[in-house]
Each structure stands twice: as C-alpha cells, then as structure tokens.
Amino acid sequence: MLDASILAQLRDHFTRLTRPVHLVVSLDDSPTSAQMRELVSELAETSSWIEVVERADEWTPSFAVAQPGDEPRIRFAGLPLGHEFTSLILAVLHVGGHPPVVEESLARAVETLTDDLVVETFFSQSCQNCPEVVQALNLMAVLNPRVRHVAIDGASFREEADGRGVLAVPSVFVNGEPFLTGRSSLADIVERLDLDAATAHAAELDGREPYDVVVVGAGPAGVSAAVYTARKGVRTAMVGERIGGQVLDTMAIENLISVPHTEGPQLARDLERHAREYDVDIIERERVLRLGRDDSFFTLDLRSGARLKARSVIVASGARWRTLNVPGETELLNKGVTFCPHCDGPLFKGHDVVVVGGGNSGVEAALDLAGLCSSVTLLEYDTQLRADDVLQRALARRDNVRVVTGAQTLRITGQDRMDGLVYLDRQSGLEHRVEARGVFVQIGLVPNTDWLTGTLELSARGEVVVDDRGATSLEGVFAAGDCTTAPYKQIVVALGSGADAALATFDYLIRLDSERAPSVAS
C-alpha cells in the first residue's frame, strides 16, 4: 500500500519512539478491512516498537493507537489516508513517547479538563481542513486520559454519517452531541470546552501594552504586512481567526511565481512559519468587531471582549464566500448547503447535487463532483458560462453534468436536510425544481469589512478604498489584499499589497515620531 520512499521516511520518523505502540485492529471481510490490515502491517514493519493486535470493537473496520495494557484513547474508523495520513503518523509518535509540540499553557489547560469526553470527528480524506481538528483532538487524548477520540471517515461510515446528519466535514460530536463544524485549532477547542480558559485569554489580551501596529487578518496580505513591519523593528501584532484565511480552502496553487505548485494548507503553514521567525505577536481565533479611536491610540474591540490598542492599523481582513441570500440557505447550512467540494464532496457520493456559479470555481467544482455524484446540475445566472474555455471543454465531456444558464436561484428546500432547489428560468419566467441532496455555492467572494462601516470609506461593493500606498480615508489606517479596491484578487497581488501597506505604515510612524519629537532651540 505504501511505496518504498514513504516507508523509508517512516522508518526514520519512528526512530523517535521511546516506548511500545499497539495498533489494535477490529476487522471484518470488507475491502476496507483488507486495506487496513495491509496498512497497519506495513507500519509495524517500520519499527520494532510497533505491534499489531486484533480486538473487536463497535467501530469496524477500525484501529486504535495505544500503549500496551492501556484502554485505547485514539481510534481511526476507516482509512486515515490522503490528508489524514499525517494525523496517523503523529498519533503513533505521540503515543510512542515522542513529545508533541504544544504551548505549555495550552497543554496544562488540556490536562486539567475534568469531564469524561468521548469525541467523534467525521472527516474525509480529501478535506484539507480536517487534519488540524483530528490532530488537535488526538493530542488531547494523549495529554488527558479522560478524553477518547474516534476519527471517522464519513465515506466509509455513510450510514452513521447520514444518521447524524453529517453533510460537512470536519463535524465533531462530544458525548454524542454536535459540538462544532469546520476548521478549529486546539486552543479554540479547549476554550469551547473550558470557559475559564477563554476568560483568562481575553483578560491577558486586554492587559497588553499598545502596539505600534496591529494587522487585522492573517492571510497572505496580513502575514506579508506583519513580516515587513516586524523586520523594521516595529512592535507588531497580527489578529486573525485562522492563519492563511481563504488560502486554506484552496487546493492547487500554480500561479505563485517561483513556486510552480503548492496547495493552500501547505502555503498557510509556510506563511505561519515565516511569520513566527520574526517578533510578531500572533493572536489567533479572534475577530475584530470594531475599530475606534481614543485620545492617543486606535482601539480594536475583539470578539472575546478584549481590546487592543495601536498607533497604526493595517486592515487585511480578506474576503469570505458570497452567499445566495435566498430562503433555506442559512437554515440548511452544513445540512446540504456547503461551499467546499474538496472537503464535503465525498459525503455526497452517489447522490444528486447542484453547483451554483459558472465561473472557474463553479466549473471546477462541477468537474470534481461529477466523479463522485450521481448527477450534477450547474446553474449560472448569466446567459453563458464565464469559466475558461479549457474548463468548459472538460465539462462538456461529462455525461452526468447538466448546465443551465439564465437561472436565478429562488430558494433551497428541506427540513432537517436539503432535498431540492428551485430556480427561475430568466428567459421564460418559469420556475423549475431540482431534486438534490446538496448545493455547492460558488459565486465568488465578499469582503470582510462589515466591521468598518461608518469608520472607513468603502466602495459600493464594500471594499476598503485605498490609494497606491494602501492608505485609507483615515490617517494612520492602511489596508491590503482582497478586502480593498485593488482590482485583482490574487495571492501574489495580496502578498505585494501587504508589503506596500507595511512600508507605508512604517513611513507614517516615522513621520509621527518626528512630529512629536521636541524641537531643539538654536
């Protein structure tokens, strides 16, 4: 199953093991069990510390990673391949005694959780957001014996996923109850479980001294700006819900000059690694709700209740998926309404789905889903598709894809889960219904600037109006990236605009200090 180069790498990785690891398998006669047997056998051959043990479990086929004699606390139900293969390797290393890389305060917060927690996470092998959640919960199970975690491949356990209404990944259940859906970090999960930890974190932020600059946003533009200001010796903080932003939802990236190919999650890791090489206070899992000003500083009110102060601000808050804004969309979000075909597509295998949007992202989504789903209906508001010709030609070769142009989505139907979509034929004026299990919305992005209304000048589309230096309508506030009026929303453009805004901010701070310096009498 694993090629020679991967096995060689595993042999090297597993030299870090310091205690025995049992791979406790529960198998049946299914093809997945046969693959699982092969996988764990190959893993066991890479280290004398690893042994395969068979024991029946309610999750079959599955295998646990445990120390001999201990009740297993980490289990993989289905095959942890694709993006989850790293989660498996880390689980073996951590159970086998190799210390995890985690902040000491965060480790203590996990270790002091007092409730017994049975955590189940539904993932898909193609989901680039799932590994962070799976790895965080596995780590919690390593650090605290009260935590047990089962990572479940939704494609392998379809009946279980359907029974719980799982139509988006990662979906996490704690003690049988829905807990969270979507990408989350270890710190975010701990704060959700422990309100005292969240309160302490907010108090610590609120007590910090004013910064020279606070960068709002942690995508390419935000990281670029933070690196540039930190290199100038400016005291810098970067606030963002997740490092990488929309990049995390992007798969193949082939137009970042000098990097022929990468993927969004890898680029996000590279961005984070670069930022952490400098003296940047990275404040994750936070959203800025309001920008204000007191007598001396700009103020930034955070979702946690904390307030940061700064002499200058760089807005790089990026953009989010544009929604249809039709009845049923919000009510059925993650119950059939979704945005990421790579993450959630496997959950709709064999079902009928709809894609709304005829640009590149919409056609690419339809192509991806056509290989999994029974049928794909692609709806485009315009009279023709807007995607590149090469993508349209590829779409035309798919016999299970139906393209409808001049279609206006009116409503999404269903009770506990989506069962269809109604659209208007703009030419005939007739309404039509498509029976479908899911809809993938691919109609572009909207800037994350709601929190700036009435504070900065915004365009009709809600973008921050900037000049060629990134300056906004408010002196001392600069902006960069997809949230601005810059015409091209590209990663490489965002990186450059972040540098522009940072250099302009540094120039502003230098002039500000010069104006405040006392004059010397001649």
Short mmCIF file of C-alpha atoms in Angstrom, two decimals, residues 164-171 180-182 328-340 344 347-348 416-418 437 439:
data_model
loop_
_atom_site.label_atom_id
_atom_site.label_comp_id
_atom_site.label_asym_id
_atom_site.label_seq_id
_atom_site.Cartn_x
_atom_site.Cartn_y
_atom_site.Cartn_z
CA ARG A 164 -26.28 12.04 12.45
CA GLY A 165 -27.00 14.45 9.62
CA VAL A 166 -23.32 14.96 8.77
CA LEU A 167 -23.17 16.84 5.46
CA ALA A 168 -19.99 18.83 6.07
CA VAL A 169 -16.58 18.00 7.47
CA PRO A 170 -14.96 18.17 9.88
CA SER A 171 -18.00 17.57 12.10
CA LEU A 180 -18.50 22.08 16.09
CA THR A 181 -18.28 22.01 12.32
CA GLY A 182 -15.36 23.36 10.34
CA GLY A 328 -33.39 27.99 3.12
CA GLU A 329 -29.69 28.79 2.67
CA THR A 330 -28.91 29.76 6.25
CA GLU A 331 -31.29 27.20 7.76
CA LEU A 332 -29.71 24.34 5.79
CA LEU A 333 -26.07 25.40 6.07
CA ASN A 334 -23.97 22.25 6.64
CA LYS A 335 -27.17 20.26 6.11
CA GLY A 336 -26.76 20.16 2.36
CA VAL A 337 -25.71 23.76 1.72
CA THR A 338 -21.93 23.94 1.52
CA PHE A 339 -19.08 25.75 -0.19
CA CYS A 340 -16.15 23.35 -0.46
CA ASP A 344 -17.55 17.84 1.59
CA LEU A 347 -20.24 12.88 1.70
CA PHE A 348 -22.47 13.23 -1.38
CA ASP A 416 -33.64 18.73 8.67
CA ARG A 417 -31.60 18.44 5.48
CA MET A 418 -31.73 19.77 1.95
CA ARG A 437 -29.11 16.25 -1.73
CA VAL A 439 -25.81 22.51 -3.23
#
